[in-house]
Amino acid sequence: MEKHETVRQVVTCRVCERDDWQDVVSFGPVPLANQFLPQADSYDERFYPLGVRSCRSCRLMSLTHVVDPKILFRDYLYVTPDSEMITRHMRYVVDVCRERFEMPHDGLVVEFGSNTGRQLMAFRDTGMRTVGVDPARNLAAVAMADGIETVPEFFSAEAAASIKADHGPARLVLGRHVFAHADDIAEIAAGARELLSPQGVLAIEVPYALDLLEKTSFDTIYHEHLSYLTVGTLVTFFERHGLRVVDVERLAVHGGSILVFVGHADGPWPVRPIVDELLETEQRAGMHLDATYEGFARNVAEIQAELPALLRGLVAQGKRIAGYGAPAKGNTILNVCGIGLDELEFCIDTTDLKQGKVLPGTHVPVHPPEYAKEHAPDFYLLLAWNYAEEIIGKESAFRDAGGRFILPIPEPVIL
Ligand code: TYD
Ligand code: ZN
């Protein structure tokens, strides 16, 4: 990227380096999904084009435009939420990595995109040595205060070499929901190759493009998520970089994700049958066909029409609606469906950093959950739908008092 360029159009596929795209969806200019704003009388926000195309050669789904990562990630408001589902998931990640790949108890784990260090703490609890890497200086500082050594940089071959010089080779390099955020993924592969011991494993967790298409979870499309990946695309990518996908685990987190394990191409780990099974599943789902992406675009257009109509109908009946959660993905839904202050009175969210601010684009205020005690709405639009079970479970009082939830995805329904 040029020095002063803040957004650029994607021309060459970051996986296969070809240039044969199918345009899938285009949402026009949208503000950044994690750019929560302090309350003010007027707002001066930047909008960036948001859209997705699919590479006909390797079927990477990529954003059409890339925003300078320094704008997105240097001062980052996304903090791993304090959720039971996530805490359980983090422990699970520790267990699968250690058991399947025979990690020595004092082995080194390097996590990039380590956020506030919670995942690394779960590794530290088992005795493993940990180093975090995260360019968000505000978050790296939080992790450091909790005793998790964190390098405040983007993960790269250079950062990897410097960690290796200080700590030795890593048994595990982990990137949860960060690989799909990176434009220069070749640099991540190079960093992993540099840092991993011969038996070392790179584990990346990414939203699964198959789930995106099957659930029409188009709200996971925002400027931070540059790539929407299948196992097939990742197999192609790592092969090109001297690495090999050896195992995959399908997960429910973030609306459907995959944890993909990658070893050196000449490393000791055999390729497990699940890899071929998922390649077949993807073929059967038509992930290689233009028609599949055309169908996805039609489903998105339907939600874009139906959801605002549903909410406006309720408002016309005098119902009050608030957003449950203020996730980044909620901002895609609202901005892309034209839903704003006319429909939503406020959102509640447990994240300190978001409370007291307003949502980007729509300027809906974000309040702490306690606010809803005095101002309970008739309906909650479940913007954090990926935690539906957990949230509906703990909001029994709201439901007992007659409150209802609206699920926006895979199609708008009142629960
Ligand atoms: P998440 O799904 O992690 O994020 P994103 O779309 O930003 O990647 O975000 C969930 C948001 O919902 C987060 O801001 C915390 C909030 N939340 C609540 O307010 N209450 C809850 O009970 C849960 C589970 C989440
Ligand atoms: Zn490609």
GROMACS .gro file of N, CA, C and O in nm, residues 80-93 118-119 176-177 205 215 251-257 329 384-391 394:
model
  148
   80THR      N    1  -1.219  -0.947   2.347
   80THR     CA    2  -1.281  -1.078   2.360
   80THR      C    3  -1.392  -1.071   2.464
   80THR      O    4  -1.366  -1.034   2.579
   81PRO      N    5  -1.516  -1.100   2.426
   81PRO     CA    6  -1.624  -1.081   2.523
   81PRO      C    7  -1.616  -1.182   2.638
   81PRO      O    8  -1.562  -1.290   2.625
   82ASP      N    9  -1.672  -1.139   2.748
   82ASP     CA   10  -1.673  -1.219   2.868
   82ASP      C   11  -1.792  -1.313   2.857
   82ASP      O   12  -1.899  -1.287   2.909
   83SER      N   13  -1.775  -1.421   2.782
   83SER     CA   14  -1.888  -1.510   2.758
   83SER      C   15  -1.847  -1.650   2.797
   83SER      O   16  -1.734  -1.692   2.778
   84GLU      N   17  -1.944  -1.723   2.852
   84GLU     CA   18  -1.917  -1.861   2.892
   84GLU      C   19  -1.878  -1.945   2.772
   84GLU      O   20  -1.792  -2.031   2.778
   85MET      N   21  -1.947  -1.918   2.659
   85MET     CA   22  -1.921  -1.996   2.539
   85MET      C   23  -1.776  -1.977   2.495
   85MET      O   24  -1.707  -2.073   2.459
   86ILE      N   25  -1.727  -1.852   2.503
   86ILE     CA   26  -1.590  -1.825   2.460
   86ILE      C   27  -1.490  -1.886   2.559
   86ILE      O   28  -1.388  -1.943   2.519
   87THR      N   29  -1.518  -1.875   2.688
   87THR     CA   30  -1.426  -1.931   2.787
   87THR      C   31  -1.414  -2.082   2.768
   87THR      O   32  -1.303  -2.137   2.768
   88ARG      N   33  -1.528  -2.147   2.746
   88ARG     CA   34  -1.527  -2.291   2.722
   88ARG      C   35  -1.449  -2.322   2.595
   88ARG      O   36  -1.369  -2.414   2.589
   89HIS      N   37  -1.472  -2.240   2.493
   89HIS     CA   38  -1.406  -2.263   2.365
   89HIS      C   39  -1.254  -2.250   2.380
   89HIS      O   40  -1.178  -2.329   2.324
   90MET      N   41  -1.210  -2.151   2.456
   90MET     CA   42  -1.066  -2.131   2.472
   90MET      C   43  -1.000  -2.251   2.540
   90MET      O   44  -0.891  -2.291   2.503
   91ARG      N   45  -1.069  -2.307   2.638
   91ARG     CA   46  -1.014  -2.426   2.705
   91ARG      C   47  -1.009  -2.543   2.607
   91ARG      O   48  -0.917  -2.621   2.606
   92TYR      N   49  -1.111  -2.550   2.524
   92TYR     CA   50  -1.117  -2.657   2.425
   92TYR      C   51  -1.000  -2.645   2.327
   92TYR      O   52  -0.935  -2.745   2.292
   93VAL      N   53  -0.971  -2.523   2.283
   93VAL     CA   54  -0.859  -2.501   2.191
   93VAL      C   55  -0.728  -2.550   2.255
   93VAL      O   56  -0.647  -2.618   2.191
  118ARG      N   57  -0.638  -1.353   2.680
  118ARG     CA   58  -0.716  -1.454   2.753
  118ARG      C   59  -0.688  -1.596   2.706
  118ARG      O   60  -0.678  -1.688   2.786
  119GLN      N   61  -0.676  -1.614   2.574
  119GLN     CA   62  -0.647  -1.748   2.524
  119GLN      C   63  -0.509  -1.794   2.574
  119GLN      O   64  -0.492  -1.909   2.614
  176ARG      N   65  -0.633  -1.695   1.621
  176ARG     CA   66  -0.778  -1.710   1.624
  176ARG      C   67  -0.844  -1.584   1.570
  176ARG      O   68  -0.825  -1.477   1.622
  177HIS      N   69  -0.921  -1.600   1.466
  177HIS     CA   70  -0.993  -1.489   1.403
  177HIS      C   71  -0.900  -1.371   1.376
  177HIS      O   72  -0.925  -1.259   1.417
  205GLU      N   73  -0.792  -2.015   1.332
  205GLU     CA   74  -0.937  -2.026   1.341
  205GLU      C   75  -0.995  -1.914   1.256
  205GLU      O   76  -0.961  -1.797   1.275
  215LYS      N   77  -2.587  -2.013   0.615
  215LYS     CA   78  -2.670  -1.936   0.710
  215LYS      C   79  -2.698  -1.795   0.662
  215LYS      O   80  -2.758  -1.716   0.735
  251LEU      N   81  -1.639  -2.574   1.418
  251LEU     CA   82  -1.676  -2.515   1.547
  251LEU      C   83  -1.800  -2.427   1.534
  251LEU      O   84  -1.824  -2.371   1.427
  252ALA      N   85  -1.870  -2.413   1.646
  252ALA     CA   86  -1.991  -2.329   1.644
  252ALA      C   87  -1.959  -2.181   1.667
  252ALA      O   88  -2.042  -2.097   1.636
  253VAL      N   89  -1.842  -2.148   1.718
  253VAL     CA   90  -1.816  -2.008   1.757
  253VAL      C   91  -1.824  -1.913   1.638
  253VAL      O   92  -1.792  -1.950   1.525
  254HIS      N   93  -1.861  -1.790   1.668
  254HIS     CA   94  -1.876  -1.683   1.567
  254HIS      C   95  -1.962  -1.728   1.450
  254HIS      O   96  -1.931  -1.698   1.334
  255GLY      N   97  -2.066  -1.802   1.480
  255GLY     CA   98  -2.163  -1.838   1.377
  255GLY      C   99  -2.117  -1.949   1.285
  255GLY      O  100  -2.179  -1.973   1.182
  256GLY      N  101  -2.009  -2.018   1.321
  256GLY     CA  102  -1.958  -2.127   1.238
  256GLY      C  103  -1.817  -2.098   1.191
  256GLY      O  104  -1.796  -2.010   1.108
  257SER      N  105  -1.721  -2.168   1.250
  257SER     CA  106  -1.580  -2.142   1.218
  257SER      C  107  -1.510  -2.276   1.196
  257SER      O  108  -1.564  -2.381   1.229
  329LYS      N  109  -2.057  -0.715   1.376
  329LYS     CA  110  -2.145  -0.768   1.272
  329LYS      C  111  -2.281  -0.699   1.275
  329LYS      O  112  -2.345  -0.685   1.172
  384ALA      N  113  -2.621  -0.996   1.847
  384ALA     CA  114  -2.519  -1.096   1.885
  384ALA      C  115  -2.580  -1.236   1.873
  384ALA      O  116  -2.574  -1.316   1.967
  385TRP      N  117  -2.638  -1.267   1.757
  385TRP     CA  118  -2.712  -1.393   1.738
  385TRP      C  119  -2.625  -1.516   1.755
  385TRP      O  120  -2.674  -1.625   1.781
  386ASN      N  121  -2.492  -1.500   1.741
  386ASN     CA  122  -2.403  -1.615   1.759
  386ASN      C  123  -2.400  -1.661   1.905
  386ASN      O  124  -2.350  -1.769   1.934
  387TYR      N  125  -2.452  -1.580   1.996
  387TYR     CA  126  -2.463  -1.622   2.137
  387TYR      C  127  -2.609  -1.644   2.176
  387TYR      O  128  -2.645  -1.633   2.294
  388ALA      N  129  -2.694  -1.671   2.077
  388ALA     CA  130  -2.839  -1.676   2.102
  388ALA      C  131  -2.875  -1.763   2.222
  388ALA      O  132  -2.948  -1.720   2.312
  389GLU      N  133  -2.821  -1.884   2.225
  389GLU     CA  134  -2.862  -1.977   2.330
  389GLU      C  135  -2.827  -1.921   2.468
  389GLU      O  136  -2.910  -1.918   2.559
  390GLU      N  137  -2.702  -1.876   2.482
  390GLU     CA  138  -2.655  -1.821   2.609
  390GLU      C  139  -2.739  -1.699   2.651
  390GLU      O  140  -2.781  -1.687   2.766
  391ILE      N  141  -2.766  -1.612   2.557
  391ILE     CA  142  -2.837  -1.488   2.588
  391ILE      C  143  -2.984  -1.516   2.624
  391ILE      O  144  -3.034  -1.468   2.726
  394LYS      N  145  -3.013  -1.656   2.969
  394LYS     CA  146  -2.998  -1.568   3.087
  394LYS      C  147  -3.100  -1.456   3.092
  394LYS      O  148  -3.112  -1.387   3.193
   0.00000   0.00000   0.00000
